[in-house]
Amino acid sequence: MSMRVVVFLGPPGAGKGTQARELAREWGLAHVATGDMLREAIAAATALGRQAKTYYDRGELVPDDVVIGMLGERLQQPDAADGVILDGFPRTIAQAEALERLLKDLGQDLDRVVFFDVSEPELLRRLTARRALEGRADDSEATVRNRLKVYATQTEPLLSYYRDRSRLVTVGGEGSVDAIRGAIRQALAG
Ligand code: AMP
């Protein structure tokens, strides 16, 4: 795997985090998950966390400028220089455009966007299970429904954005964790 900048794209519950954690280790890339970064900032009640909390709790997107600023700083950390898997970013067209600029400034380019294709009933099933296991505050039923709606309206347009730029590969996101991991490896090797 000679990729340096890979985006994992898909709805909440699609399995991006599980796969990104493992494959980042395997490929020697940094795992950059904006949701994890926001949860840490909220838990630590930093200025950024306080800005993000009301949006996060409702399952809304945190404003672009806040998340873009946070990501821009993260990409300048030394461990990101060898390459990154971006998990949960970009989520809007404005974020995708900002990412292009940020990478250009760093002399890098986006290699591939892996879209995790999972049906809505399966997403609901997984998110409900995750609520029981991890107790994530934004996995409550009303918030989950809102996050899926936000995904459909604000994030799904990125599929054609990246298809038009010949960056998109699609992976079936249902099946065992190992089978999906194999499909991702294969999609990026081809
Ligand atoms: P995640 O863990 O990726 O599902 O993200 C959890 C929550 O964090 C989302 O529902 C948003 O409130 C916020 N969030 C994470 N990434 C972003 C992003 N790229 N843009 C805006 N909000 C985000």
XYZ file of N, CA and C and ligand atoms in Angstrom:
593
model
N 0.858 -1.199 0.000
C 0.000 0.000 0.000
C 0.886 1.239 0.000
N 0.918 1.922 -1.114
C 1.784 3.105 -1.179
C 0.989 4.397 -1.068
N -0.278 4.272 -0.677
C -1.115 5.464 -0.521
C -0.665 6.253 0.701
N -0.838 7.543 0.623
C -0.482 8.373 1.768
C -1.667 9.096 2.371
N -2.624 9.450 1.548
C -3.804 10.133 2.088
C -5.055 9.425 1.580
N -5.756 8.780 2.512
C -6.955 8.020 2.170
C -8.088 8.507 3.060
N -9.260 8.702 2.447
C -10.450 9.104 3.209
C -11.379 7.898 3.318
N -11.888 7.644 4.517
C -12.948 6.653 4.704
C -14.257 7.418 4.839
N -15.176 7.157 3.911
C -16.426 7.901 3.826
C -17.604 6.944 3.964
N -18.603 7.373 4.716
C -19.797 6.538 4.832
C -20.646 7.013 5.983
N -21.860 6.496 6.072
C -22.778 6.936 7.122
C -22.310 6.513 8.512
N -22.869 7.103 9.552
C -22.558 6.659 10.912
C -22.935 5.190 11.054
N -22.042 4.429 11.676
C -22.316 3.011 11.876
C -21.819 2.137 10.735
N -21.155 2.736 9.741
C -20.728 1.967 8.571
C -19.483 1.127 8.854
N -18.796 1.394 9.965
C -17.605 0.608 10.307
C -16.295 1.290 9.948
N -16.355 2.581 9.644
C -15.152 3.323 9.247
C -14.091 3.290 10.345
N -14.514 3.552 11.570
C -13.571 3.653 12.690
C -12.861 2.331 12.947
N -13.630 1.252 12.986
C -13.072 -0.085 13.237
C -11.996 -0.409 12.201
N -12.317 -0.169 10.928
C -11.379 -0.501 9.861
C -10.196 0.467 9.837
N -10.465 1.737 10.073
C -9.406 2.752 9.991
C -8.342 2.504 11.059
N -8.778 2.153 12.263
C -7.836 1.914 13.357
C -6.848 0.806 12.982
N -7.393 -0.286 12.502
C -6.575 -1.467 12.193
C -5.682 -1.225 10.969
N -6.263 -0.650 9.903
C -5.504 -0.484 8.656
C -4.460 0.621 8.787
N -4.715 1.619 9.619
C -3.712 2.664 9.836
C -2.466 2.030 10.456
N -2.690 1.110 11.390
C -1.573 0.403 12.021
C -0.823 -0.428 10.977
N -1.600 -1.178 10.201
C -1.012 -2.067 9.186
C -0.188 -1.285 8.152
N -0.675 -0.127 7.762
C -0.034 0.632 6.685
C 0.921 1.708 7.205
N 1.013 1.857 8.518
C 1.906 2.875 9.076
C 1.433 4.300 8.825
N 0.119 4.481 8.806
C -0.442 5.818 8.624
C -1.062 6.294 9.935
N -1.202 7.606 10.093
C -1.893 8.128 11.266
C -3.406 7.973 11.052
N -4.114 7.590 12.123
C -5.576 7.504 12.067
C -6.135 8.815 12.602
N -6.718 9.591 11.717
C -7.239 10.911 12.115
C -8.759 10.872 12.046
N -9.387 10.792 13.216
C -10.847 10.682 13.312
C -11.388 11.949 13.970
N -12.059 12.773 13.177
C -12.529 14.052 13.729
C -13.549 13.833 14.849
N -14.371 12.774 14.750
C -15.330 12.490 15.824
C -14.609 12.203 17.139
N -13.536 11.389 17.091
C -12.748 11.088 18.299
C -12.125 12.364 18.856
N -11.604 13.201 17.971
C -10.960 14.445 18.424
C -11.986 15.351 19.109
N -13.186 15.409 18.539
C -14.234 16.247 19.140
C -14.686 15.678 20.483
N -14.828 14.349 20.568
C -15.216 13.743 21.851
C -14.183 14.051 22.928
N -12.901 14.003 22.568
C -11.849 14.326 23.545
C -11.932 15.786 23.968
N -12.144 16.676 23.001
C -12.216 18.105 23.310
C -13.425 18.403 24.195
N -14.543 17.709 23.932
C -15.751 17.923 24.733
C -15.522 17.404 26.155
N -14.910 16.218 26.265
C -14.650 15.641 27.591
C -13.712 16.533 28.394
N -12.742 17.150 27.722
C -11.771 18.002 28.414
C -12.288 19.435 28.567
N -13.477 19.707 27.997
C -14.100 21.042 28.076
C -13.143 22.154 27.634
N -12.423 21.893 26.565
C -11.582 22.949 25.988
C -12.499 23.957 25.276
N -11.910 25.073 24.824
C -12.707 26.078 24.106
C -13.352 25.433 22.880
N -12.572 24.627 22.181
C -13.094 23.937 21.003
C -14.233 22.989 21.383
N -14.037 22.262 22.467
C -15.052 21.325 22.927
C -16.353 22.033 23.292
N -16.228 23.181 23.933
C -17.435 23.934 24.304
C -18.159 24.432 23.063
N -17.394 24.824 22.039
C -18.012 25.267 20.779
C -18.746 24.113 20.100
N -18.178 22.922 20.214
C -18.692 21.781 19.452
C -19.868 21.089 20.126
N -19.950 21.184 21.446
C -20.840 20.306 22.216
C -22.313 20.355 21.805
N -22.866 21.550 21.633
C -24.310 21.610 21.342
C -24.624 20.931 20.009
N -23.749 21.112 19.041
C -23.970 20.470 17.735
C -23.844 18.965 17.879
N -22.763 18.551 18.532
C -22.480 17.126 18.704
C -23.654 16.424 19.392
N -24.127 17.006 20.486
C -25.199 16.365 21.267
C -26.467 16.185 20.451
N -26.707 17.085 19.493
C -27.922 16.988 18.685
C -27.728 16.116 17.436
N -26.494 15.683 17.223
C -26.240 14.899 16.011
C -26.115 15.771 14.784
N -25.895 17.085 15.001
C -25.664 18.002 13.876
C -24.169 18.037 13.578
N -23.836 18.542 12.406
C -22.418 18.736 12.106
C -21.901 19.960 12.852
N -20.720 19.847 13.391
C -20.013 20.974 13.981
C -19.641 21.900 12.803
N -19.742 23.237 12.988
C -19.515 24.137 11.845
C -18.184 23.882 11.133
N -18.240 24.049 9.816
C -17.079 23.765 8.970
C -15.806 24.454 9.461
N -15.890 25.747 9.779
C -14.657 26.471 10.127
C -13.985 25.872 11.362
N -14.798 25.406 12.320
C -14.245 24.815 13.550
C -13.510 23.508 13.216
N -14.188 22.653 12.447
C -13.616 21.333 12.154
C -12.423 21.454 11.195
N -12.529 22.362 10.239
C -11.435 22.555 9.281
C -10.189 23.076 10.007
N -10.384 24.013 10.934
C -9.257 24.534 11.718
C -8.591 23.423 12.520
N -9.436 22.596 13.151
C -8.936 21.490 13.967
C -8.147 20.502 13.097
N -8.681 20.173 11.933
C -8.004 19.210 11.055
C -6.698 19.786 10.511
N -6.734 21.069 10.157
C -5.524 21.710 9.634
C -4.377 21.604 10.624
N -4.681 21.810 11.902
C -3.634 21.673 12.934
C -3.163 20.234 13.058
N -4.124 19.321 13.000
C -3.774 17.899 13.158
C -2.851 17.421 12.036
N -3.105 17.893 10.824
C -2.300 17.444 9.680
C -0.868 17.964 9.750
N -0.646 18.960 10.599
C 0.716 19.482 10.738
C 1.534 18.741 11.793
N 0.872 17.827 12.528
C 1.611 17.047 13.530
C 2.587 16.105 12.807
N 3.736 15.841 13.442
C 4.764 15.035 12.772
C 4.271 13.672 12.290
N 3.403 13.014 13.070
C 2.999 11.652 12.684
C 2.143 11.643 11.420
N 1.586 12.797 11.051
C 0.743 12.856 9.849
C 1.587 12.993 8.583
N 2.867 13.297 8.757
C 3.716 13.537 7.587
C 3.891 12.277 6.737
N 3.806 11.096 7.378
C 3.955 9.846 6.626
C 2.669 9.418 5.944
N 1.591 10.145 6.209
C 0.318 9.816 5.588
C -0.758 9.567 6.616
N -2.011 9.659 6.180
C -3.141 9.570 7.116
C -4.301 8.788 6.499
N -5.060 8.161 7.393
C -6.417 7.751 7.038
C -7.345 8.752 7.714
N -8.122 9.457 6.926
C -9.098 10.401 7.472
C -10.417 9.667 7.655
N -10.906 9.688 8.891
C -12.102 8.930 9.265
C -13.139 9.937 9.778
N -14.169 10.188 8.968
C -15.207 11.138 9.393
C -14.964 12.561 8.918
N -14.013 12.753 8.060
C -13.723 14.038 7.432
C -13.246 13.766 6.022
N -13.706 14.499 5.005
C -14.690 15.575 5.044
C -16.131 15.046 5.132
N -17.023 15.907 5.577
C -18.447 15.563 5.684
C -19.315 16.545 4.919
N -18.716 17.579 4.348
C -19.453 18.543 3.519
C -18.556 18.881 2.321
N -19.182 19.446 1.293
C -18.405 19.868 0.125
C -17.381 20.931 0.546
N -17.786 21.850 1.414
C -16.848 22.893 1.863
C -15.625 22.263 2.540
N -15.849 21.199 3.314
C -14.719 20.514 3.965
C -13.834 19.820 2.921
N -14.457 19.258 1.892
C -13.674 18.591 0.841
C -12.792 19.611 0.118
N -13.358 20.790 -0.136
C -12.578 21.833 -0.812
C -11.451 22.324 0.090
N -11.750 22.458 1.374
C -10.708 22.880 2.324
C -9.599 21.834 2.408
N -9.990 20.561 2.363
C -8.997 19.486 2.434
C -8.032 19.570 1.256
N -8.577 19.835 0.070
C -7.708 19.986 -1.100
C -6.667 21.078 -0.869
N -7.126 22.196 -0.327
C -6.201 23.315 -0.076
C -5.160 22.935 0.975
N -5.625 22.312 2.070
C -4.701 21.939 3.155
C -3.628 20.987 2.633
N -4.047 19.999 1.839
C -3.087 19.012 1.333
C -2.121 19.657 0.352
N -2.648 20.558 -0.465
C -1.787 21.244 -1.436
C -0.684 22.014 -0.701
N -1.082 22.713 0.370
C -0.100 23.457 1.160
C 0.971 22.539 1.746
N 0.590 21.280 2.017
C 1.539 20.324 2.596
C 2.281 19.543 1.510
N 2.007 19.869 0.254
C 2.648 19.155 -0.856
C 2.143 17.737 -1.002
N 0.909 17.488 -0.559
C 0.340 16.142 -0.661
C -0.913 16.168 -1.529
N -1.392 14.965 -1.830
C -2.597 14.860 -2.641
C -3.458 13.732 -2.074
N -4.747 13.846 -2.294
C -5.667 12.805 -1.841
C -5.591 11.625 -2.803
N -5.253 10.443 -2.273
C -5.111 9.285 -3.158
C -6.459 8.653 -3.484
N -7.182 8.236 -2.439
C -8.433 7.519 -2.653
C -9.436 7.833 -1.559
N -10.705 7.740 -1.959
C -11.820 7.843 -1.009
C -12.529 6.496 -1.019
N -12.560 5.828 0.121
C -13.226 4.532 0.224
C -14.621 4.750 0.784
N -15.631 4.440 -0.025
C -17.014 4.578 0.433
C -17.505 3.247 0.991
N -17.981 3.276 2.235
C -18.526 2.096 2.909
C -20.028 2.039 2.639
N -20.425 1.070 1.838
C -21.813 0.962 1.425
C -22.567 0.020 2.375
N -23.451 0.565 3.192
C -24.213 -0.227 4.174
C -25.673 0.228 4.135
N -26.599 -0.719 4.162
C -28.030 -0.385 4.093
C -28.496 0.260 5.404
N -29.568 1.032 5.300
C -30.047 1.756 6.476
C -30.507 0.840 7.629
N -31.255 -0.252 7.344
C -31.629 -1.137 8.465
C -30.406 -1.675 9.208
N -29.352 -2.010 8.462
C -28.134 -2.525 9.088
C -27.456 -1.438 9.930
N -27.464 -0.206 9.440
C -26.871 0.904 10.214
C -27.600 1.077 11.538
N -28.933 1.059 11.468
C -29.734 1.246 12.686
C -29.456 0.129 13.681
N -29.323 -1.089 13.160
C -29.058 -2.243 14.027
C -27.709 -2.071 14.731
N -26.697 -1.663 13.950
C -25.353 -1.508 14.526
C -25.285 -0.370 15.527
N -25.938 0.746 15.202
C -25.857 1.913 16.092
C -26.573 1.635 17.400
N -27.648 0.854 17.327
C -28.351 0.481 18.551
C -27.462 -0.411 19.406
N -26.770 -1.345 18.746
C -25.858 -2.235 19.478
C -24.724 -1.430 20.095
N -24.212 -0.448 19.360
C -23.096 0.362 19.864
C -23.523 1.172 21.086
N -24.780 1.632 21.067
C -25.272 2.409 22.212
C -25.152 1.566 23.476
N -25.543 0.274 23.342
C -25.485 -0.617 24.505
C -24.042 -0.868 24.917
N -23.152 -1.049 23.929
C -21.761 -1.422 24.225
C -20.910 -0.260 24.708
N -20.996 0.855 23.984
C -20.057 1.960 24.233
C -20.701 3.113 24.980
N -22.034 3.155 24.978
C -22.734 4.226 25.675
C -22.435 5.604 25.119
N -22.227 5.694 23.805
C -21.968 7.002 23.208
C -23.208 7.868 23.285
N -23.043 9.089 23.798
C -24.195 9.967 24.036
C -24.968 10.234 22.747
N -24.255 10.299 21.620
C -24.962 10.642 20.377
C -25.493 9.406 19.655
N -25.514 8.259 20.330
C -26.140 7.070 19.765
C -27.561 6.871 20.293
N -28.154 7.895 20.946
C -29.553 7.777 21.369
C -30.413 7.734 20.106
N -31.632 7.172 20.235
C -32.416 6.889 19.034
C -32.705 8.146 18.207
N -33.123 9.218 18.875
C -33.477 10.441 18.139
C -32.242 11.021 17.457
N -31.106 10.985 18.149
C -29.887 11.563 17.594
C -29.376 10.732 16.431
N -29.500 9.420 16.562
C -29.077 8.539 15.464
C -29.880 8.860 14.213
N -31.196 9.013 14.393
C -32.040 9.305 13.226
C -31.595 10.625 12.594
N -31.297 11.596 13.433
C -30.855 12.897 12.912
C -29.510 12.769 12.199
N -28.596 11.989 12.766
C -27.277 11.840 12.133
C -27.397 11.198 10.754
N -28.342 10.252 10.615
C -28.526 9.624 9.292
C -29.096 10.636 8.301
N -29.985 11.503 8.794
C -30.565 12.523 7.916
C -29.499 13.543 7.508
N -28.701 13.955 8.469
C -27.607 14.901 8.198
C -26.638 14.285 7.182
N -26.355 13.002 7.348
C -25.473 12.321 6.400
C -26.057 12.400 4.989
N -27.346 12.058 4.863
C -27.966 12.003 3.534
C -27.958 13.375 2.860
N -28.204 14.421 3.618
C -28.306 15.742 2.986
C -26.940 16.396 2.798
N -26.041 16.289 3.781
C -24.809 17.080 3.728
C -23.587 16.299 3.267
N -23.568 14.996 3.541
C -22.344 14.238 3.248
C -22.462 13.416 1.958
N -23.642 12.901 1.689
C -23.793 12.055 0.499
C -23.378 12.750 -0.800
N -23.574 14.073 -0.935
C -23.113 14.746 -2.160
C -21.620 14.562 -2.432
N -20.854 14.161 -1.407
C -19.418 13.939 -1.623
C -19.157 12.738 -2.532
N -20.141 11.827 -2.612
C -19.935 10.657 -3.482
C -19.749 11.103 -4.927
N -20.630 11.977 -5.422
C -20.439 12.411 -6.815
C -19.256 13.358 -6.935
N -19.003 14.132 -5.886
C -17.834 15.030 -5.898
C -16.565 14.221 -6.160
N -16.407 13.107 -5.413
C -15.181 12.323 -5.560
C -15.237 11.381 -6.765
N -16.447 10.986 -7.152
C -16.556 10.163 -8.370
C -16.094 10.996 -9.571
N -16.548 12.264 -9.606
C -16.156 13.170 -10.698
C -14.645 13.377 -10.745
N -14.007 13.272 -9.596
C -12.559 13.475 -9.544
C -11.778 12.160 -9.605
N -12.479 11.077 -9.924
C -11.864 9.744 -10.072
C -11.112 9.300 -8.828
N -11.670 9.615 -7.672
C -11.023 9.207 -6.425
C -11.795 8.097 -5.699
N -13.058 7.896 -6.096
C -13.958 7.069 -5.292
C -13.817 5.577 -5.583
N -13.683 4.774 -4.529
C -13.859 3.330 -4.643
C -14.926 2.921 -3.621
N -15.773 1.967 -4.002
C -16.855 1.549 -3.125
C -16.583 0.154 -2.595
N -16.830 -0.016 -1.290
C -16.630 -1.309 -0.654
C -17.932 -1.689 0.041
N -18.368 -2.927 -0.150
C -19.551 -3.401 0.561
C -19.231 -3.461 2.042
N -19.997 -2.714 2.849
C -19.677 -2.596 4.273
C -20.439 -3.566 5.153
N -21.101 -4.584 4.545
C -21.801 -5.587 5.354
C -21.017 -6.889 5.260
N -21.014 -7.646 6.340
C -20.222 -8.881 6.379
C -19.283 -8.807 7.560
N -18.364 -9.767 7.637
C -17.481 -9.803 8.800
C -16.437 -8.692 8.704
N -15.913 -8.297 9.847
C -14.890 -7.255 9.898
C -13.696 -7.647 9.022
N -13.304 -8.935 9.089
C -12.159 -9.400 8.301
C -12.440 -9.365 6.802
N -13.650 -9.768 6.416
C -13.996 -9.779 4.986
C -14.005 -8.349 4.444
N -14.525 -7.425 5.220
C -14.582 -6.030 4.768
C -13.151 -5.476 4.668
N -12.325 -5.838 5.640
C -10.932 -5.379 5.605
C -10.239 -5.872 4.332
N -10.491 -7.127 3.972
C -9.924 -7.683 2.741
C -10.413 -6.934 1.515
N -11.679 -6.572 1.515
C -12.247 -5.846 0.374
C -11.615 -4.461 0.245
N -11.316 -3.834 1.373
C -10.680 -2.504 1.331
C -9.260 -2.630 0.769
N -8.523 -3.614 1.278
C -7.147 -3.826 0.771
C -7.169 -4.006 -0.737
N -8.126 -4.828 -1.190
C -8.205 -5.146 -2.621
C -8.599 -3.908 -3.429
N -9.549 -3.144 -2.919
C -10.009 -1.956 -3.651
C -8.874 -0.950 -3.805
N -8.008 -0.875 -2.798
C -6.916 0.105 -2.859
C -5.706 -0.418 -3.611
N -5.626 -1.729 -3.754
C -4.502 -2.302 -4.500
C -4.730 -2.158 -5.998
N -6.005 -2.166 -6.402
C -6.340 -2.180 -7.827
C -6.215 -0.831 -8.501
P -18.372 10.407 14.307
O -17.669 9.841 15.492
O -17.483 10.527 13.089
O -19.658 9.701 13.982
O -18.757 11.915 14.681
C -19.592 12.186 15.786
C -20.090 13.633 15.724
O -18.969 14.521 15.717
C -20.891 13.994 14.488
O -22.258 13.670 14.625
C -20.673 15.507 14.440
O -21.442 16.174 15.424
C -19.223 15.636 14.858
N -18.281 15.541 13.707
C -17.332 14.587 13.481
N -16.656 14.828 12.350
C -17.191 15.969 11.834
C -16.940 16.723 10.649
N -16.019 16.343 9.758
N -17.690 17.842 10.454
C -18.624 18.231 11.336
N -18.921 17.556 12.446
C -18.222 16.423 12.712
